[in-house]
Short mmCIF file of C-alpha atoms in Angstrom, two decimals:
data_model
loop_
_atom_site.label_atom_id
_atom_site.label_comp_id
_atom_site.label_asym_id
_atom_site.label_seq_id
_atom_site.Cartn_x
_atom_site.Cartn_y
_atom_site.Cartn_z
CA MET A 1 -126.17 59.31 38.41
CA SER A 2 -123.48 58.15 36.00
CA ARG A 3 -120.17 56.83 37.32
CA ARG A 4 -118.41 59.74 35.63
CA ARG A 5 -120.57 62.24 37.50
CA GLN A 6 -119.98 60.39 40.77
CA PHE A 7 -116.23 60.54 40.24
CA ALA A 8 -116.57 64.24 39.41
CA GLU A 9 -117.83 64.90 42.95
CA LEU A 10 -114.40 63.81 44.20
CA ILE A 11 -112.43 66.35 42.15
CA VAL A 12 -111.42 69.77 43.53
CA VAL A 13 -110.46 72.38 40.93
CA ARG A 14 -108.61 75.67 41.35
CA ALA A 15 -110.33 79.01 40.76
CA SER A 16 -109.64 82.67 41.36
CA GLY A 17 -111.44 84.46 44.17
CA PHE A 18 -111.99 87.30 41.70
CA ALA A 19 -115.11 87.22 39.53
CA ALA A 20 -113.68 88.12 36.11
CA ASP A 21 -111.35 85.97 34.00
CA GLY A 22 -109.08 88.94 33.43
CA GLN A 23 -108.44 89.22 37.17
CA ARG A 24 -106.94 85.75 37.53
CA ARG A 25 -103.47 85.96 39.04
CA TYR A 26 -102.43 82.42 38.11
CA PRO A 27 -104.22 81.56 34.85
CA ARG A 28 -102.01 78.49 34.41
CA TRP A 29 -103.87 76.82 37.29
CA GLU A 30 -107.07 78.86 37.69
CA ALA A 31 -109.93 77.82 35.43
CA THR A 32 -111.85 80.28 33.29
CA ASN A 33 -115.46 80.95 34.20
CA ALA A 34 -116.59 79.02 31.14
CA ASP A 35 -114.67 75.92 32.23
CA LEU A 36 -115.72 76.33 35.85
CA ARG A 37 -119.37 76.59 34.94
CA ARG A 38 -119.17 73.60 32.60
CA TRP A 39 -117.39 71.51 35.22
CA LEU A 40 -119.85 72.43 37.95
CA GLU A 41 -123.11 72.35 35.99
CA GLN A 42 -122.49 69.62 33.44
CA GLU A 43 -119.83 67.37 34.99
CA GLY A 44 -120.82 67.77 38.64
CA ILE A 45 -117.36 68.68 39.99
CA GLY A 46 -117.63 68.66 43.78
CA GLY A 47 -115.06 71.10 45.09
CA VAL A 48 -113.22 74.36 44.41
CA ILE A 49 -110.06 75.75 45.99
CA LEU A 50 -109.87 79.55 45.86
CA LEU A 51 -107.09 82.13 45.93
CA GLY A 52 -107.06 85.86 45.28
CA GLY A 53 -109.35 88.79 45.92
CA SER A 54 -110.65 90.58 48.97
CA ALA A 55 -112.97 89.22 51.63
CA ALA A 56 -115.88 90.77 49.74
CA ASP A 57 -114.70 89.17 46.47
CA LEU A 58 -114.51 85.79 48.19
CA ALA A 59 -118.01 86.10 49.67
CA LEU A 60 -119.47 86.91 46.26
CA ARG A 61 -117.47 84.19 44.51
CA CYS A 62 -118.41 81.41 46.93
CA ARG A 63 -122.09 82.18 46.57
CA GLN A 64 -121.75 82.38 42.79
CA LEU A 65 -120.02 79.00 42.54
CA GLN A 66 -122.62 77.36 44.75
CA ARG A 67 -125.39 78.75 42.48
CA TRP A 68 -123.66 77.17 39.47
CA ALA A 69 -123.49 73.75 41.13
CA PRO A 70 -126.45 71.37 41.34
CA GLN A 71 -125.16 69.86 44.61
CA PRO A 72 -123.43 71.22 47.75
CA LEU A 73 -119.78 72.10 47.09
CA LEU A 74 -116.67 71.79 49.18
CA LEU A 75 -115.22 75.32 49.02
CA CYS A 76 -111.73 75.60 50.45
CA ALA A 77 -108.61 77.77 50.69
CA ASP A 78 -105.06 77.56 52.06
CA VAL A 79 -105.69 79.98 54.92
CA GLU A 80 -103.15 78.57 57.36
CA GLU A 81 -102.54 82.02 58.89
CA GLY A 82 -106.12 83.24 59.06
CA VAL A 83 -108.45 84.12 56.20
CA GLY A 84 -106.74 87.50 55.77
CA GLN A 85 -103.55 85.73 54.67
CA ARG A 86 -105.19 85.18 51.28
CA PHE A 87 -108.19 87.53 51.25
CA GLU A 88 -107.63 91.15 52.27
CA GLY A 89 -110.08 92.52 54.81
CA ALA A 90 -110.21 89.42 57.02
CA SER A 91 -107.86 88.66 59.92
CA TRP A 92 -104.24 87.92 59.00
CA LEU A 93 -102.62 86.15 61.96
CA VAL A 94 -98.96 85.54 62.75
CA PRO A 95 -97.67 82.22 61.38
CA PRO A 96 -98.37 79.21 63.60
CA LEU A 97 -94.73 78.66 64.57
CA ALA A 98 -94.99 81.87 66.62
CA LEU A 99 -96.66 79.84 69.40
CA ASP A 100 -94.01 77.12 69.57
CA GLY A 101 -91.78 78.96 72.05
CA LEU A 102 -94.69 79.93 74.29
CA TRP A 103 -95.88 76.31 74.41
CA HIS A 104 -92.57 75.23 75.92
CA ARG A 105 -93.00 77.76 78.75
CA GLU A 106 -96.77 77.95 79.16
CA PRO A 107 -98.36 75.01 77.36
CA ALA A 108 -101.92 75.64 78.56
CA ARG A 109 -101.84 79.29 77.50
CA ALA A 110 -100.34 78.44 74.11
CA ALA A 111 -102.97 75.76 73.50
CA GLU A 112 -105.78 78.17 74.32
CA LEU A 113 -104.35 80.70 71.87
CA ALA A 114 -104.12 77.98 69.20
CA ARG A 115 -107.75 77.17 69.90
CA ALA A 116 -108.68 80.84 69.53
CA TYR A 117 -106.62 80.95 66.32
CA GLY A 118 -108.74 78.09 65.00
CA ARG A 119 -111.99 79.74 66.09
CA CYS A 120 -111.05 83.00 64.38
CA THR A 121 -110.11 81.22 61.16
CA GLY A 122 -113.19 79.02 61.13
CA HIS A 123 -115.57 81.86 61.98
CA GLU A 124 -114.33 84.13 59.20
CA ALA A 125 -114.09 81.30 56.67
CA ARG A 126 -117.73 80.31 57.25
CA LEU A 127 -118.94 83.92 57.10
CA LEU A 128 -117.43 84.36 53.66
CA GLY A 129 -118.62 81.05 52.24
CA LEU A 130 -115.73 78.64 52.76
CA ASN A 131 -116.65 75.37 54.45
CA TRP A 132 -113.23 73.69 54.36
CA VAL A 133 -109.96 75.14 55.66
CA LEU A 134 -106.79 73.45 54.42
CA ALA A 135 -105.07 73.66 57.80
CA PRO A 136 -103.44 72.87 60.18
CA VAL A 137 -99.94 72.05 58.94
CA CYS A 138 -99.08 69.06 61.14
CA ASP A 139 -95.52 68.77 59.87
CA VAL A 140 -92.84 68.99 62.56
CA ASN A 141 -90.39 71.62 61.31
CA ASN A 142 -87.28 70.10 62.86
CA ASN A 143 -85.16 70.94 59.80
CA PRO A 144 -84.30 74.68 59.59
CA ALA A 145 -83.32 74.23 55.94
CA ASN A 146 -86.82 73.08 54.98
CA PRO A 147 -87.70 75.26 51.98
CA VAL A 148 -91.48 75.04 52.12
CA ILE A 149 -92.75 74.43 55.70
CA ASN A 150 -90.80 76.72 58.06
CA VAL A 151 -93.16 79.05 60.01
CA ARG A 152 -96.24 77.29 58.58
CA ALA A 153 -95.67 74.50 61.14
CA TRP A 154 -97.06 74.67 64.67
CA GLY A 155 -93.99 73.19 66.32
CA GLN A 156 -90.34 72.28 66.00
CA ASP A 157 -90.79 69.10 68.03
CA PRO A 158 -93.58 66.51 68.19
CA PRO A 159 -95.12 67.44 71.59
CA ALA A 160 -95.59 71.11 70.65
CA ALA A 161 -96.85 70.34 67.15
CA ALA A 162 -99.28 67.70 68.44
CA ALA A 163 -100.77 69.83 71.22
CA LEU A 164 -101.14 72.99 69.16
CA THR A 165 -102.53 71.38 66.01
CA ALA A 166 -105.12 69.50 68.06
CA ALA A 167 -106.18 72.72 69.80
CA PHE A 168 -106.42 74.51 66.45
CA VAL A 169 -108.61 71.73 65.03
CA GLU A 170 -110.95 71.92 68.03
CA GLY A 171 -111.38 75.68 67.67
CA LEU A 172 -111.71 75.62 63.89
CA GLN A 173 -114.29 72.86 63.61
CA ALA A 174 -116.37 74.21 66.48
CA GLU A 175 -117.24 77.02 64.05
CA GLY A 176 -118.88 74.62 61.61
CA VAL A 177 -116.14 74.29 58.99
CA LEU A 178 -113.91 71.33 58.15
CA GLY A 179 -110.22 71.16 58.96
CA CYS A 180 -107.42 69.38 57.10
CA ALA A 181 -104.29 67.91 58.71
CA LYS A 182 -101.38 68.10 56.29
CA HIS A 183 -99.01 66.86 54.84
CA PHE A 184 -99.28 63.19 55.79
CA PRO A 185 -97.19 61.45 56.96
CA GLY A 186 -94.89 64.47 57.50
CA HIS A 187 -93.09 67.02 55.31
CA GLY A 188 -91.09 68.78 58.04
CA ASP A 189 -87.70 67.11 57.70
CA THR A 190 -87.13 67.63 53.97
CA GLN A 191 -84.73 69.85 52.05
CA ASP A 192 -86.62 69.73 48.74
CA ASP A 193 -89.80 71.55 47.79
CA SER A 194 -92.43 69.12 46.47
CA HIS A 195 -93.76 71.89 44.23
CA LEU A 196 -90.52 71.50 42.27
CA ALA A 197 -89.22 67.95 42.87
CA LEU A 198 -89.98 64.72 44.73
CA PRO A 199 -88.42 64.85 48.23
CA VAL A 200 -87.20 61.65 49.87
CA LEU A 201 -87.73 61.07 53.58
CA GLY A 202 -85.31 58.30 54.42
CA HIS A 203 -86.30 57.63 58.03
CA ASP A 204 -87.28 54.22 59.35
CA ARG A 205 -90.66 53.40 60.86
CA ALA A 206 -89.48 53.92 64.44
CA ARG A 207 -88.38 57.45 63.63
CA LEU A 208 -91.69 58.19 61.87
CA GLU A 209 -93.56 57.00 64.97
CA ALA A 210 -91.45 59.19 67.23
CA VAL A 211 -91.37 62.43 65.20
CA GLU A 212 -93.60 62.67 62.13
CA LEU A 213 -96.78 60.86 63.19
CA PRO A 214 -97.67 62.27 66.67
CA PRO A 215 -99.24 65.52 65.37
CA PHE A 216 -101.39 63.56 62.90
CA ARG A 217 -102.48 61.17 65.63
CA ALA A 218 -103.41 64.16 67.79
CA ALA A 219 -105.36 65.86 64.98
CA ILE A 220 -107.24 62.61 64.25
CA ALA A 221 -108.04 62.21 67.96
CA ALA A 222 -109.37 65.80 67.91
CA GLY A 223 -111.78 64.81 65.13
CA VAL A 224 -110.13 66.46 62.12
CA ALA A 225 -112.39 66.05 59.10
CA SER A 226 -109.72 65.49 56.46
CA VAL A 227 -106.06 64.62 55.98
CA MET A 228 -103.94 65.82 53.05
CA THR A 229 -101.22 63.64 51.57
CA ALA A 230 -97.58 64.61 51.13
CA HIS A 231 -95.88 64.33 47.76
CA LEU A 232 -92.74 62.65 49.06
CA GLN A 233 -91.05 59.25 48.92
CA LEU A 234 -90.80 57.14 52.08
CA PRO A 235 -88.72 54.08 51.20
CA ALA A 236 -89.39 52.55 54.63
CA LEU A 237 -93.10 52.37 53.76
CA ASP A 238 -93.13 52.16 49.96
CA ALA A 239 -90.01 51.98 47.83
CA GLU A 240 -91.88 52.51 44.56
CA ARG A 241 -94.56 55.19 44.94
CA PRO A 242 -94.75 58.54 46.75
CA ALA A 243 -97.12 58.81 49.70
CA THR A 244 -99.91 60.40 47.64
CA LEU A 245 -99.98 57.36 45.34
CA SER A 246 -99.14 54.69 47.90
CA ALA A 247 -101.71 52.21 49.21
CA ALA A 248 -99.24 51.28 51.96
CA VAL A 249 -99.30 54.86 53.24
CA LEU A 250 -102.94 55.85 52.66
CA SER A 251 -104.88 52.60 53.07
CA GLY A 252 -102.38 50.80 55.31
CA LEU A 253 -100.89 53.40 57.62
CA LEU A 254 -103.53 56.15 57.65
CA ARG A 255 -106.74 54.13 57.37
CA GLN A 256 -105.94 50.84 59.08
CA GLU A 257 -103.23 51.65 61.62
CA LEU A 258 -104.21 55.21 62.58
CA GLY A 259 -107.92 54.45 62.23
CA PHE A 260 -108.79 57.55 60.20
CA ASP A 261 -112.17 57.33 58.47
CA GLY A 262 -112.55 60.93 57.31
CA LEU A 263 -111.69 62.39 53.93
CA VAL A 264 -108.25 61.76 52.47
CA VAL A 265 -107.35 64.48 49.97
CA THR A 266 -104.26 64.64 47.79
CA ASP A 267 -102.02 67.65 47.74
CA ALA A 268 -102.24 69.45 44.39
CA LEU A 269 -101.61 66.93 41.63
CA VAL A 270 -100.12 69.63 39.38
CA MET A 271 -97.08 69.86 41.65
CA GLU A 272 -93.90 68.64 40.00
CA ALA A 273 -93.30 65.90 42.56
CA ILE A 274 -96.22 64.09 40.90
CA ALA A 275 -96.68 65.78 37.51
CA ALA A 276 -93.07 65.20 36.44
CA HIS A 277 -93.53 61.43 36.76
CA HIS A 278 -97.19 60.75 35.90
CA GLY A 279 -99.71 62.10 33.43
CA PRO A 280 -102.76 63.87 34.88
CA GLY A 281 -105.10 60.98 34.21
CA GLU A 282 -102.89 58.24 35.61
CA ALA A 283 -101.95 60.37 38.66
CA ALA A 284 -105.64 60.73 39.53
CA ALA A 285 -106.30 57.02 39.07
CA LEU A 286 -103.24 56.00 41.11
CA ALA A 287 -104.19 58.33 43.97
CA PHE A 288 -107.76 57.02 44.08
CA GLU A 289 -106.53 53.44 43.86
CA ALA A 290 -104.16 54.09 46.78
CA GLY A 291 -106.97 55.34 49.02
CA ALA A 292 -107.49 59.07 48.36
CA ASP A 293 -111.11 60.25 48.43
CA LEU A 294 -110.62 63.72 46.93
CA LEU A 295 -108.29 64.68 44.09
CA LEU A 296 -106.97 68.22 44.39
CA MET A 297 -106.10 70.16 41.23
CA PRO A 298 -105.54 67.44 38.63
CA GLY A 299 -103.56 68.83 35.72
CA ASP A 300 -106.36 67.97 33.28
CA VAL A 301 -109.87 67.50 34.66
CA ASP A 302 -111.21 65.66 31.61
CA ALA A 303 -108.21 63.30 31.53
CA ALA A 304 -108.66 62.61 35.26
CA LEU A 305 -112.33 61.75 34.82
CA GLU A 306 -111.62 59.51 31.85
CA ALA A 307 -108.86 57.66 33.73
CA LEU A 308 -111.12 57.15 36.75
CA GLU A 309 -113.95 55.83 34.55
CA ARG A 310 -111.53 53.50 32.77
CA GLY A 311 -109.98 52.25 36.00
CA ASP A 312 -113.44 51.59 37.40
CA ALA A 313 -114.46 49.62 34.30
CA ASP A 314 -111.20 47.64 34.36
CA GLY A 315 -111.69 46.62 38.00
CA ARG A 316 -108.64 48.44 39.43
CA TRP A 317 -110.60 48.85 42.69
CA PRO A 318 -113.71 47.20 44.18
CA PRO A 319 -117.05 48.60 42.96
CA GLU A 320 -117.93 49.80 46.46
CA ARG A 321 -114.74 51.88 46.68
CA LEU A 322 -116.37 54.89 44.98
CA GLU A 323 -119.44 54.78 47.23
CA ARG A 324 -117.27 54.82 50.35
CA SER A 325 -115.57 58.03 49.20
CA LEU A 326 -118.89 59.63 48.27
CA GLU A 327 -120.31 58.70 51.68
CA ARG A 328 -117.32 60.27 53.46
CA ARG A 329 -117.90 63.43 51.43
CA ARG A 330 -121.60 63.47 52.37
CA ARG A 331 -120.76 63.00 56.05
CA ALA A 332 -118.24 65.82 55.94
CA LEU A 333 -120.67 68.25 54.30
CA ALA A 334 -123.30 67.37 56.91
CA ARG A 335 -120.94 68.75 59.59
CA CYS A 336 -120.79 72.21 57.98
CA ARG A 337 -122.84 75.15 59.17
CA PRO A 338 -124.25 77.45 56.48
CA ALA A 339 -122.85 80.89 55.69
CA PRO A 340 -125.01 83.98 56.24
CA ALA A 341 -127.68 84.34 53.57
CA THR A 342 -126.32 87.59 52.11
CA VAL A 343 -122.89 89.05 51.46
CA GLU A 344 -123.89 92.18 53.41
CA GLU A 345 -124.58 90.10 56.52
CA ALA A 346 -121.27 88.31 56.13
CA LEU A 347 -119.23 91.49 55.79
CA ASP A 348 -121.00 93.15 58.71
CA ALA A 349 -120.24 90.14 60.89
CA LEU A 350 -116.60 90.20 59.75
CA LEU A 351 -116.11 93.46 61.65
CA ASP A 352 -115.63 91.44 64.82
CA PRO A 353 -113.36 93.11 67.42
CA PRO A 354 -112.35 89.81 69.13
CA SER A 355 -110.73 88.66 65.88
CA ARG A 356 -108.81 91.92 65.55
CA ASP A 357 -107.82 91.74 69.22
CA LEU A 358 -106.46 88.23 68.73
CA ALA A 359 -104.39 89.28 65.72
CA ASP A 360 -102.89 92.19 67.68
CA HIS A 361 -102.27 90.06 70.76
CA LEU A 362 -100.42 87.38 68.82
CA LEU A 363 -98.26 89.99 67.10
CA ASP A 364 -97.33 91.60 70.41
CA LEU A 365 -96.73 88.24 72.06
CA SER A 366 -94.31 87.00 69.42
CA LEU A 367 -92.28 90.18 68.97
CA GLN A 368 -88.61 89.96 69.97
CA SER A 369 -86.05 92.75 70.16
CA ARG A 370 -82.57 93.73 71.35
CA GLY A 371 -80.98 97.09 71.98
CA ALA A 372 -82.63 100.47 72.44
CA PRO A 373 -84.43 102.40 69.67
CA ARG A 374 -82.20 104.93 67.90
CA PRO A 375 -82.95 108.23 66.18
CA TRP A 376 -83.12 107.94 62.38
CA ARG A 377 -82.74 111.27 60.68
CA GLY A 378 -80.90 112.30 57.55
CA ALA A 379 -79.21 110.25 54.85
CA GLY A 380 -79.27 106.49 55.09
CA VAL A 381 -80.30 103.28 53.36
CA ASN A 382 -83.39 101.15 53.81
CA LEU A 383 -82.10 97.82 52.44
CA LEU A 384 -84.96 95.34 51.98
CA ARG A 385 -84.60 91.70 51.08
CA ILE A 386 -87.79 90.15 49.64
CA ASP A 387 -88.54 87.12 47.45
CA ASN A 388 -90.24 89.00 44.63
CA ALA A 389 -90.95 92.73 44.47
CA LEU A 390 -93.82 92.14 42.05
CA SER A 391 -95.87 89.75 44.19
CA SER A 392 -95.42 90.60 47.85
CA ALA A 393 -98.86 90.89 49.46
CA PHE A 394 -97.25 92.17 52.65
CA LEU A 395 -95.53 95.09 50.89
CA PRO A 396 -98.11 97.50 49.42
CA LEU A 397 -96.95 101.06 48.75
CA THR A 398 -98.27 102.08 52.16
CA ALA A 399 -96.37 99.34 54.03
CA PRO A 400 -94.52 100.62 57.12
CA ALA A 401 -91.33 98.90 55.90
CA LEU A 402 -91.32 101.38 53.00
CA VAL A 403 -93.04 104.45 54.43
CA GLU A 404 -91.45 104.85 57.85
CA PRO A 405 -87.80 104.73 56.68
CA GLN A 406 -88.68 107.14 53.86
CA ARG A 407 -90.11 109.60 56.37
CA ALA A 408 -86.84 109.43 58.27
CA GLY A 409 -84.86 110.26 55.12
CA LEU A 410 -83.61 106.78 54.22
CA ARG A 411 -83.36 105.72 50.59
CA THR A 412 -84.96 102.35 49.81
CA VAL A 413 -82.94 99.67 48.00
CA LEU A 414 -84.70 96.38 47.18
CA VAL A 415 -82.78 93.13 46.72
CA ASP A 416 -83.89 89.53 46.25
CA GLY A 417 -82.47 86.30 47.58
CA GLN A 418 -80.10 85.92 44.63
CA THR A 419 -78.38 89.30 45.02
CA LEU A 420 -75.71 88.37 47.54
CA PRO A 421 -72.90 89.11 47.97
CA LEU A 422 -73.42 92.85 48.31
CA ASP A 423 -70.61 95.35 48.64
CA PRO A 424 -71.50 97.78 51.47
CA GLU A 425 -69.16 100.38 49.97
CA ARG A 426 -71.38 100.59 46.88
CA LEU A 427 -74.50 101.41 48.85
CA PRO A 428 -75.59 105.06 49.27
CA GLU A 429 -74.11 106.89 52.25
CA GLY A 430 -75.41 106.73 55.79
CA PRO A 431 -76.51 104.05 58.24
CA VAL A 432 -78.15 100.95 56.80
CA LEU A 433 -81.45 99.62 58.06
CA LEU A 434 -81.38 95.97 57.00
CA GLN A 435 -84.89 94.49 56.67
CA LEU A 436 -85.07 90.80 55.78
CA PHE A 437 -88.35 89.22 54.68
CA VAL A 438 -87.40 85.55 54.77
CA ARG A 439 -89.50 82.44 55.28
CA GLY A 440 -90.20 79.12 53.64
CA ASN A 441 -92.24 79.67 50.47
CA PRO A 442 -93.43 77.30 47.75
CA PHE A 443 -91.55 77.41 44.44
CA ARG A 444 -88.48 79.18 45.90
CA GLY A 445 -86.37 76.04 46.11
CA SER A 446 -84.70 77.13 49.35
CA ALA A 447 -85.59 78.62 52.70
CA ALA A 448 -83.24 81.58 52.14
CA ALA A 449 -81.11 79.90 54.77
CA ALA A 450 -79.56 81.80 57.62
CA ALA A 451 -76.09 81.02 56.24
CA GLU A 452 -76.60 83.59 53.46
CA TRP A 453 -76.88 86.61 55.73
CA PRO A 454 -74.23 86.66 58.52
CA GLY A 455 -71.54 87.65 56.01
CA LEU A 456 -73.44 90.78 54.98
CA VAL A 457 -74.21 91.73 58.57
CA ARG A 458 -70.54 91.33 59.51
CA GLN A 459 -69.51 93.48 56.54
CA LEU A 460 -71.95 96.23 57.51
CA VAL A 461 -70.72 96.14 61.10
CA ALA A 462 -67.06 96.18 59.99
CA HIS A 463 -67.75 99.29 57.85
CA ASP A 464 -69.72 100.85 60.73
CA ARG A 465 -72.74 100.98 58.43
CA LEU A 466 -75.31 98.81 60.25
CA GLY A 467 -77.89 101.08 61.84
CA GLY A 468 -80.42 98.39 62.75
CA LEU A 469 -81.76 94.97 61.81
CA ALA A 470 -85.33 93.83 61.22
CA VAL A 471 -86.18 90.19 60.47
CA TYR A 472 -89.67 89.12 59.41
CA GLY A 473 -90.55 85.44 59.10
CA SER A 474 -87.98 82.73 59.78
CA PRO A 475 -86.84 82.39 63.42
CA TYR A 476 -83.73 80.61 62.18
CA VAL A 477 -82.49 83.70 60.35
CA TRP A 478 -83.15 85.83 63.44
CA GLU A 479 -81.29 83.39 65.69
CA ALA A 480 -78.30 83.39 63.32
CA LEU A 481 -78.06 87.18 63.11
CA ARG A 482 -79.17 88.75 66.38
CA ASP A 483 -75.89 88.19 68.25
CA LEU A 484 -73.92 89.75 65.37
CA VAL A 485 -75.58 93.13 65.93
CA PRO A 486 -73.57 95.39 68.26
CA PRO A 487 -75.39 96.04 71.56
CA ASP A 488 -75.70 99.76 70.80
CA ARG A 489 -77.73 99.05 67.60
CA PRO A 490 -81.36 97.96 67.70
CA ALA A 491 -82.60 94.68 66.24
CA ALA A 492 -86.10 93.20 66.21
CA TYR A 493 -87.97 90.17 64.91
CA SER A 494 -91.54 89.16 64.12
CA PRO A 495 -92.64 85.83 62.65
CA GLY A 496 -95.28 87.83 60.76
CA GLN A 497 -94.52 89.78 57.59
CA MET A 498 -97.76 91.76 57.26
CA PRO A 499 -97.86 95.57 57.67
CA ALA A 500 -99.02 95.32 61.29
CA ALA A 501 -95.92 93.25 62.09
CA GLN A 502 -93.70 95.78 60.31
CA ALA A 503 -95.09 98.63 62.38
CA ARG A 504 -94.28 96.84 65.63
CA VAL A 505 -90.76 95.87 64.57
CA LEU A 506 -89.92 99.35 63.30
CA ALA A 507 -91.22 100.91 66.51
CA ARG A 508 -88.66 98.82 68.39
CA LEU A 509 -85.98 100.25 66.10
CA GLY A 510 -87.17 103.83 66.61
CA LEU A 511 -88.86 104.27 63.22
CA ALA A 512 -92.60 103.97 63.89
CA ARG A 513 -95.23 104.08 66.57
CA ALA A 514 -96.80 100.66 66.74
CA LYS A 515 -100.37 99.83 67.61
CA GLY A 516 -100.63 97.68 70.68
CA GLY A 517 -98.37 97.06 73.64
CA PRO A 518 -94.88 95.63 73.99
CA GLY A 519 -94.01 91.98 73.60
CA ASP A 520 -94.94 89.69 76.45
CA GLY A 521 -91.84 88.11 77.86
CA PHE A 522 -90.17 87.57 74.49
CA THR A 523 -87.81 90.57 74.57
CA ASP A 524 -84.17 89.77 75.26
#
């Protein structure tokens, strides 16, 4: 096998979960079928990250890609909140941070639920053809202003994050798929989104040991198969290069000090934290030189391969360096259990009541509310805040957040995060149901911080217009707003944003009948 083809096994490219080129949602990053097939068949590319499509689409796509490849592939997805987060028809679970509060009261129960969360995710991923889950997020979200982590984290302090991520890894990998601890050495205490810029984490080594590193140590002790790098600068460890490109961080800290001998994978190399400072070829070569085994989404596959070949010929790393990465990849693949032989078998097995029961239980467990439900009849306003009305997977036309207020006679008004300030006097007449869909999201540049919303809530209360409040996603927004709602008005919160979460929240406000029981000890 040529050196170029060996290096190709270490590259992971992005593809749509849909079969046809015309169905790609993000053509800027998702390869065409012609390129995919060439990369897999002729170059020997070793991995594909998938996004988009239903569970059935994913099952077909994974099997198709594996047919195109002459060797076993690593097939992965960012399914941090269950496979249904990205692929409709599978289980979509509440975000991990939902278990943080429970862990502080009942740590054993929370850990068992995190383990079940991992089992559910791993089971459904393997059924559909994925053998690598890019989770858990091991970042400690101790900064409420973090624009990109937020509810994706498992904890707001190191003990919770460490215990829950380790339990998730145990459950996930018991199902025969690989896990991935990310984003090393910790992306929780940043105020910049590495999709858009290079964050700087200015803490010293003692602070990193106390806060950022414990969840990664716990995940490694639990046997996590891979660790993903963070695109951020840590001057205490390397004043020149970000973690993804730093030998001090990857070879020194992760390999030698933490003793990790699994796969080290970069975060996507097309992200601006890297791409704005390095060309696609040099970024790939720098990451490999620093200690990364797998290169996720290089901006130009051919340029990456050429740079790796050139670096190898120029002696930028020892000759055995490539073989060590290939051996780690082989060992990882040997841990994976095969998917069912046919798509029909996979989809039949996906209809697994325990998975659905877990999703419902976690939603009920994490629901919070104040005040009694109220009758909603007649004129009024359903005021929804969302990031983008054109790409909200949680808001189909049949979503309870749209349908239930409409049934009660409320008129829907959509706003985005840039719309404030709003003048309540310019809204249609009647009580206002304020529904906020707010959480950390890549490419937004902010976490839609809680500071944006108290002013509007106070205005609505002052004009006697606030009929009720629903918050989906960020606990920090809920904590900032709940005490501003008069006690005779209902308010409710779910960390989830999916339709099932909406139904439960609206039932607490008097607008829908939710499936499942009441929250379990979380109601004020």
